[in-house]
C-alpha cells in the first residue's frame, strides 16, 4: 500500500475513533460545572488520560526530541527536568485548590484575595497565553502533515482545527474522553518508534557508546553555548511554569476526591516518565543512525528525520502521536481560554446559579467563544511568528507570574494586596523580554522576585 | 431530569450523517481512484505497446533512453521472471512487468488534495450534525425541564424560541398556554374554595351576631341606668364595662355587615367626594397618630358606578388600616385616577409592608396581626368590591403598601372611553 494512502487512512481512522469515542458534544444534562470541571466527578482513569495527554504537547514531543537530537542531554536538563520538578510540586496544590470549589483558576485567585481585578487580570493573561499556545499546536501539526502529504499548511492545520473544535464543544467530559484515546496513541506511537530505533541501533548502551565515541558533548547535562547557571535557571523557569499551569490545576479540581487527584498525579508521573524515556531514545538513537539532519524549522527537520530513520509504520505511529498530542493540548487550552473569556471576564456571570434556560444560553456562548478563539489561533498559525519553543516560553512564563506565588508561596492571602505586585511583575517581564530581549525564562525570575518583594515588603501599607 | 437510556438524538443524527458522509466520500473517492487507476493502467499499456513497436526497429544499445520512459509504471524484471517482452532489432529481449503499486502511489499523490478535502468535509459534516442535533434537542431539553419544574410545583414559562423549527416553537407555545390555563384554573379553584368557606363562615357569623346583638343592647341600657347614684370609683368601672360593650357591639355590627352586606344601591358616584368624606372621617385618627393625609384626584376623573355608602366603607377601612400601619407617623395618600379597566381608588401608606407569607391571607375574615383588630376590615373591602364587579390588589414592599381598588366607570364614561 502506498505510504501516502496509509497516512491518509490513518488520519481517517483517527477521525472516526475520535467521533465515536469522544461521545456527545451537547450532553442532555449539563451546566457550567460539568462543562468546565466535569462536575468535579472525574475518576482516576479518565483523569490520568486527560492529565498525561494534556501534558504531552506537540512542543514536548517535537521540540524536546529535536532539541535532544541537536544538543543531547542538555535538552533534558533544560526542559524535561524542569517540567518534572513542576509535577513534583503539584500534590501541594490539591487541598488548597479544592477548598473553594472554584470553576477556574482566575476565579480561585479573585476569591482567595477578594479582588475581582485580580481575576480579570489573570483571565486576560491566560486568554492571551493560551491562544498563542494553541497556535503552536496548529502550526506544529500543520507543518508536519503539510510536509508529509505535500499540501498547503493551512489545509493541514484545518484538520487539527476541526479535531480540536469537535472535542472541545462538549466541555471537559468530552475532552477527557478523547484524551484517553489520545494518550493511547501517544504512548503507542512513541513506544513503537522507540523500540524500532532501539532495535536498529542495537541497544540504549550502544547508542550511548556511539555518542561517547563520536560526539561526547551530547552526553553532558549542559553544553558550552549555555552556562550551567543559564541551563539551571531555564529548568527552574519551566518547572515553575508547569507547577502553576491552570490546565493541570483545573484537572486536580475536576477529580472526584482529593485521593483520586493524588492517585492521578502518581500514575501520571509514571506514564509521563515512560514517554520521556521513549522520546529520549528516539532523539539520541536518531542522531546515532542519521546525524546532521537539518531544515528550515524544527517541524520540517523532525519530519525528515522520522521518515529517514523509521520504517513507514512506526513513523506513522509517531506522526499520529504528534497529532494526538496537539489535539489533546489544544482542546484543553481552548476550553480554559473560553472559560476566561465567557466566565471570568464577564462580571455578570459571577457565582450566581442560573436556571436551565440561562445556563444553556451561557454554555452556547462558551461554544461560540471556543470557535472564535480556535479560528483566531488558526489564522495566527499561518503568520510568521517566532518558533514553537519561544511562543511556549512566553506563554508558560506569563502563566507562572500569574499563579506561582499565590498557589505555592503565599500562605495567608491578604485582601486586595496582590493586584499591584502582579501587574508590576507582568510589566517588568514584558519590559525585559520585549525591550531588552532577555529570554522569557530568564526574565521570569526577576519578575517573580519583584512580585514577591512587593507583596511581602514591610512598606506595602504605604501603597 | 432522568438520563435517557436509549441513544440520543445527537448520536442518531450524527450516526446518520456520518454514514451518509462516509458512504458518499468512499463512493466518490473510490470511484475517482478506481477510474484513475484503470485509466493510468490503460495509458501505461499504450505506452508499453508504443515503446515495444519503437524498440523493434532499434538496436539494443539505442533502446536504453526509450525504455526509461516506461518508469515508473513499468519495472524491468530479472530474466527468469515472467513479464512482457520487448525485443530490439538485434534480437535482445528484456522483460517488464506493470508496477501497480507505483501507479497507485502516483495516483494518490495526484489526488491528495481531493482526499484531504474529503476528510475535512467529513469532519465538517460531523460537526454540522452535532449542531443540527443541538438545534433540535435544545428546545426539547428546555421543554422537559419545564415539565420537571411543573411536576415539582414551580410555575415556569418557557422563553420564546428563535431560529428553531416552527413545530418546536408551536410545542413551546402550547406548553406556555397550558401553564396559563392551569394557573387560571388553580386560581379559580382557590377562589371557589374561599367563597365556599366564607359563605359557611358568614352564615354562622350572622346567626351568632344576631343572637349576641340583642343582649348587648340590653346590657348597654342597663349600664346607663346603673350610672345614676353610684360612687365615682364604681362609675369608673362602669365606664370600662361600657367601652367593652361598645367594642363588642362594633365587632358584631362589622360581622353583620360582612355576613349580610345588603344589596348595593348602584348609581354614579364621584370619586373625589368619597375621598373627601374619608379624609374628614379619619382626620382625628390621623392627627392622633401624627400622620399627614394627602388626597390626589386626577383632573376630570370620571364618576364610577357603585353604592356610595359601601364604597365609603371600603375607603374608610383601607385608610384606617393605613393609619394603623404607621405607629410612628408618616403619610397616607388617597388617590383617584382613570384606569384601563375603569376607575381606580388607591390608598398608600409608608409603613414597613406586609410580609410575603401573610399576603395570601389578608382578605380572610378574622385574620389580623393587630391585637385590637377584628380581622374583618379587609374582608369587608374584598366582599364589597367583589359585589361591585371590581378588583382589589396589593402592592407591598418594605417602603410601604398600596391597596388599589378598581371599579367600573359609569356607562356614559365607558361609552366615552370606547
PDB file of C-alpha atoms in Angstrom, chain A residues 1-5 8 11-12 15-16 19-20 23-30 149-152 155-156 158-159 161-167 169 355-357 360-361 363-364 367, chain B residues 1-4 8-11 14-15 18 22 33 101 104-105 108-110 112-113 115-117 119-124 126-127 130-131 134 137-138 140-142 144-145 158-159:
ATOM      1  CA  UNK A   1       0.000   0.000   0.000  1.00  0.00           C
ATOM      2  CA  UNK A   2       1.403   3.448  -0.845  1.00  0.00           C
ATOM      3  CA  UNK A   3       2.673   5.291   2.243  1.00  0.00           C
ATOM      4  CA  UNK A   4       0.614   8.350   1.378  1.00  0.00           C
ATOM      5  CA  UNK A   5      -2.566   6.294   1.251  1.00  0.00           C
ATOM      6  CA  UNK A   8      -4.482   9.279   4.882  1.00  0.00           C
ATOM      7  CA  UNK A  11      -5.881  10.125   9.772  1.00  0.00           C
ATOM      8  CA  UNK A  12      -9.307   8.891   8.653  1.00  0.00           C
ATOM      9  CA  UNK A  15     -11.169  10.873  12.873  1.00  0.00           C
ATOM     10  CA  UNK A  16     -13.658   8.033  13.187  1.00  0.00           C
ATOM     11  CA  UNK A  19     -16.007  10.968  16.698  1.00  0.00           C
ATOM     12  CA  UNK A  20     -17.167   7.673  18.188  1.00  0.00           C
ATOM     13  CA  UNK A  23     -19.119  10.955  22.921  1.00  0.00           C
ATOM     14  CA  UNK A  24     -21.779  13.557  22.728  1.00  0.00           C
ATOM     15  CA  UNK A  25     -20.847  17.201  22.270  1.00  0.00           C
ATOM     16  CA  UNK A  26     -24.037  18.535  23.853  1.00  0.00           C
ATOM     17  CA  UNK A  27     -24.997  16.357  26.745  1.00  0.00           C
ATOM     18  CA  UNK A  28     -28.636  16.212  27.807  1.00  0.00           C
ATOM     19  CA  UNK A  29     -27.965  17.420  31.310  1.00  0.00           C
ATOM     20  CA  UNK A  30     -25.185  19.944  31.596  1.00  0.00           C
ATOM     21  CA  UNK A 149       1.357  14.942   2.219  1.00  0.00           C
ATOM     22  CA  UNK A 150       2.901  17.800   0.259  1.00  0.00           C
ATOM     23  CA  UNK A 151      -0.141  20.009   0.794  1.00  0.00           C
ATOM     24  CA  UNK A 152      -0.653  23.591   1.946  1.00  0.00           C
ATOM     25  CA  UNK A 155      -5.237  22.763   4.814  1.00  0.00           C
ATOM     26  CA  UNK A 156      -3.321  20.504   7.187  1.00  0.00           C
ATOM     27  CA  UNK A 158      -7.572  22.911   9.327  1.00  0.00           C
ATOM     28  CA  UNK A 159      -7.668  19.195  10.088  1.00  0.00           C
ATOM     29  CA  UNK A 161      -8.546  22.735  13.999  1.00  0.00           C
ATOM     30  CA  UNK A 162     -11.644  20.633  13.303  1.00  0.00           C
ATOM     31  CA  UNK A 163     -10.497  17.826  15.613  1.00  0.00           C
ATOM     32  CA  UNK A 164      -9.953  20.330  18.398  1.00  0.00           C
ATOM     33  CA  UNK A 165     -13.286  22.064  17.841  1.00  0.00           C
ATOM     34  CA  UNK A 166     -15.159  18.792  17.877  1.00  0.00           C
ATOM     35  CA  UNK A 167     -13.656  17.585  21.143  1.00  0.00           C
ATOM     36  CA  UNK A 169     -17.563  21.615  22.186  1.00  0.00           C
ATOM     37  CA  UNK A 355     -31.823  28.107  35.678  1.00  0.00           C
ATOM     38  CA  UNK A 356     -31.533  25.681  32.798  1.00  0.00           C
ATOM     39  CA  UNK A 357     -32.508  28.204  30.137  1.00  0.00           C
ATOM     40  CA  UNK A 360     -27.983  26.727  28.240  1.00  0.00           C
ATOM     41  CA  UNK A 361     -27.520  30.207  26.800  1.00  0.00           C
ATOM     42  CA  UNK A 363     -22.859  27.369  27.521  1.00  0.00           C
ATOM     43  CA  UNK A 364     -23.799  28.218  23.961  1.00  0.00           C
ATOM     44  CA  UNK A 367     -19.116  27.210  22.375  1.00  0.00           C
TER      45      UNK A 367
ATOM     46  CA  UNK B   1     -34.136  15.097  34.778  1.00  0.00           C
ATOM     47  CA  UNK B   2     -33.619  11.406  34.298  1.00  0.00           C
ATOM     48  CA  UNK B   3     -30.894  10.469  31.869  1.00  0.00           C
ATOM     49  CA  UNK B   4     -32.402   8.719  28.877  1.00  0.00           C
ATOM     50  CA  UNK B   8     -29.711  10.416  21.984  1.00  0.00           C
ATOM     51  CA  UNK B   9     -30.958  12.427  19.030  1.00  0.00           C
ATOM     52  CA  UNK B  10     -27.462  13.829  18.588  1.00  0.00           C
ATOM     53  CA  UNK B  11     -25.973  10.333  18.355  1.00  0.00           C
ATOM     54  CA  UNK B  14     -24.516  12.076  13.892  1.00  0.00           C
ATOM     55  CA  UNK B  15     -24.554   8.392  13.005  1.00  0.00           C
ATOM     56  CA  UNK B  18     -21.662  10.165   9.276  1.00  0.00           C
ATOM     57  CA  UNK B  22     -18.651   8.045   4.786  1.00  0.00           C
ATOM     58  CA  UNK B  33      -9.342   6.337  -7.617  1.00  0.00           C
ATOM     59  CA  UNK B 101       1.811  -0.016  -6.583  1.00  0.00           C
ATOM     60  CA  UNK B 104      -1.425   3.782  -7.283  1.00  0.00           C
ATOM     61  CA  UNK B 105       1.195   5.852  -5.399  1.00  0.00           C
ATOM     62  CA  UNK B 108      -2.811   9.028  -4.663  1.00  0.00           C
ATOM     63  CA  UNK B 109      -0.203  11.769  -4.786  1.00  0.00           C
ATOM     64  CA  UNK B 110      -2.026  13.360  -7.683  1.00  0.00           C
ATOM     65  CA  UNK B 112      -4.016  14.044  -2.370  1.00  0.00           C
ATOM     66  CA  UNK B 113      -5.872  17.364  -2.169  1.00  0.00           C
ATOM     67  CA  UNK B 115      -8.521  13.065  -0.283  1.00  0.00           C
ATOM     68  CA  UNK B 116      -7.624  15.640   2.386  1.00  0.00           C
ATOM     69  CA  UNK B 117     -10.532  17.879   1.444  1.00  0.00           C
ATOM     70  CA  UNK B 119     -11.514  14.169   5.173  1.00  0.00           C
ATOM     71  CA  UNK B 120     -12.126  17.798   6.101  1.00  0.00           C
ATOM     72  CA  UNK B 121     -15.571  17.627   4.515  1.00  0.00           C
ATOM     73  CA  UNK B 122     -16.320  14.565   6.587  1.00  0.00           C
ATOM     74  CA  UNK B 123     -15.309  16.346   9.798  1.00  0.00           C
ATOM     75  CA  UNK B 124     -17.363  19.397   8.844  1.00  0.00           C
ATOM     76  CA  UNK B 126     -19.954  15.590  11.664  1.00  0.00           C
ATOM     77  CA  UNK B 127     -19.782  18.988  13.306  1.00  0.00           C
ATOM     78  CA  UNK B 130     -23.765  17.967  16.065  1.00  0.00           C
ATOM     79  CA  UNK B 131     -25.195  21.459  15.669  1.00  0.00           C
ATOM     80  CA  UNK B 134     -28.327  20.635  19.133  1.00  0.00           C
ATOM     81  CA  UNK B 137     -32.706  18.841  21.147  1.00  0.00           C
ATOM     82  CA  UNK B 138     -32.269  22.214  22.862  1.00  0.00           C
ATOM     83  CA  UNK B 140     -36.897  19.637  23.785  1.00  0.00           C
ATOM     84  CA  UNK B 141     -34.482  19.806  26.682  1.00  0.00           C
ATOM     85  CA  UNK B 142     -35.990  23.102  27.808  1.00  0.00           C
ATOM     86  CA  UNK B 144     -38.532  18.599  29.542  1.00  0.00           C
ATOM     87  CA  UNK B 145     -37.086  20.964  32.140  1.00  0.00           C
ATOM     88  CA  UNK B 158     -40.589  28.835  28.536  1.00  0.00           C
ATOM     89  CA  UNK B 159     -38.656  31.549  26.691  1.00  0.00           C
TER      90      UNK B 159
END
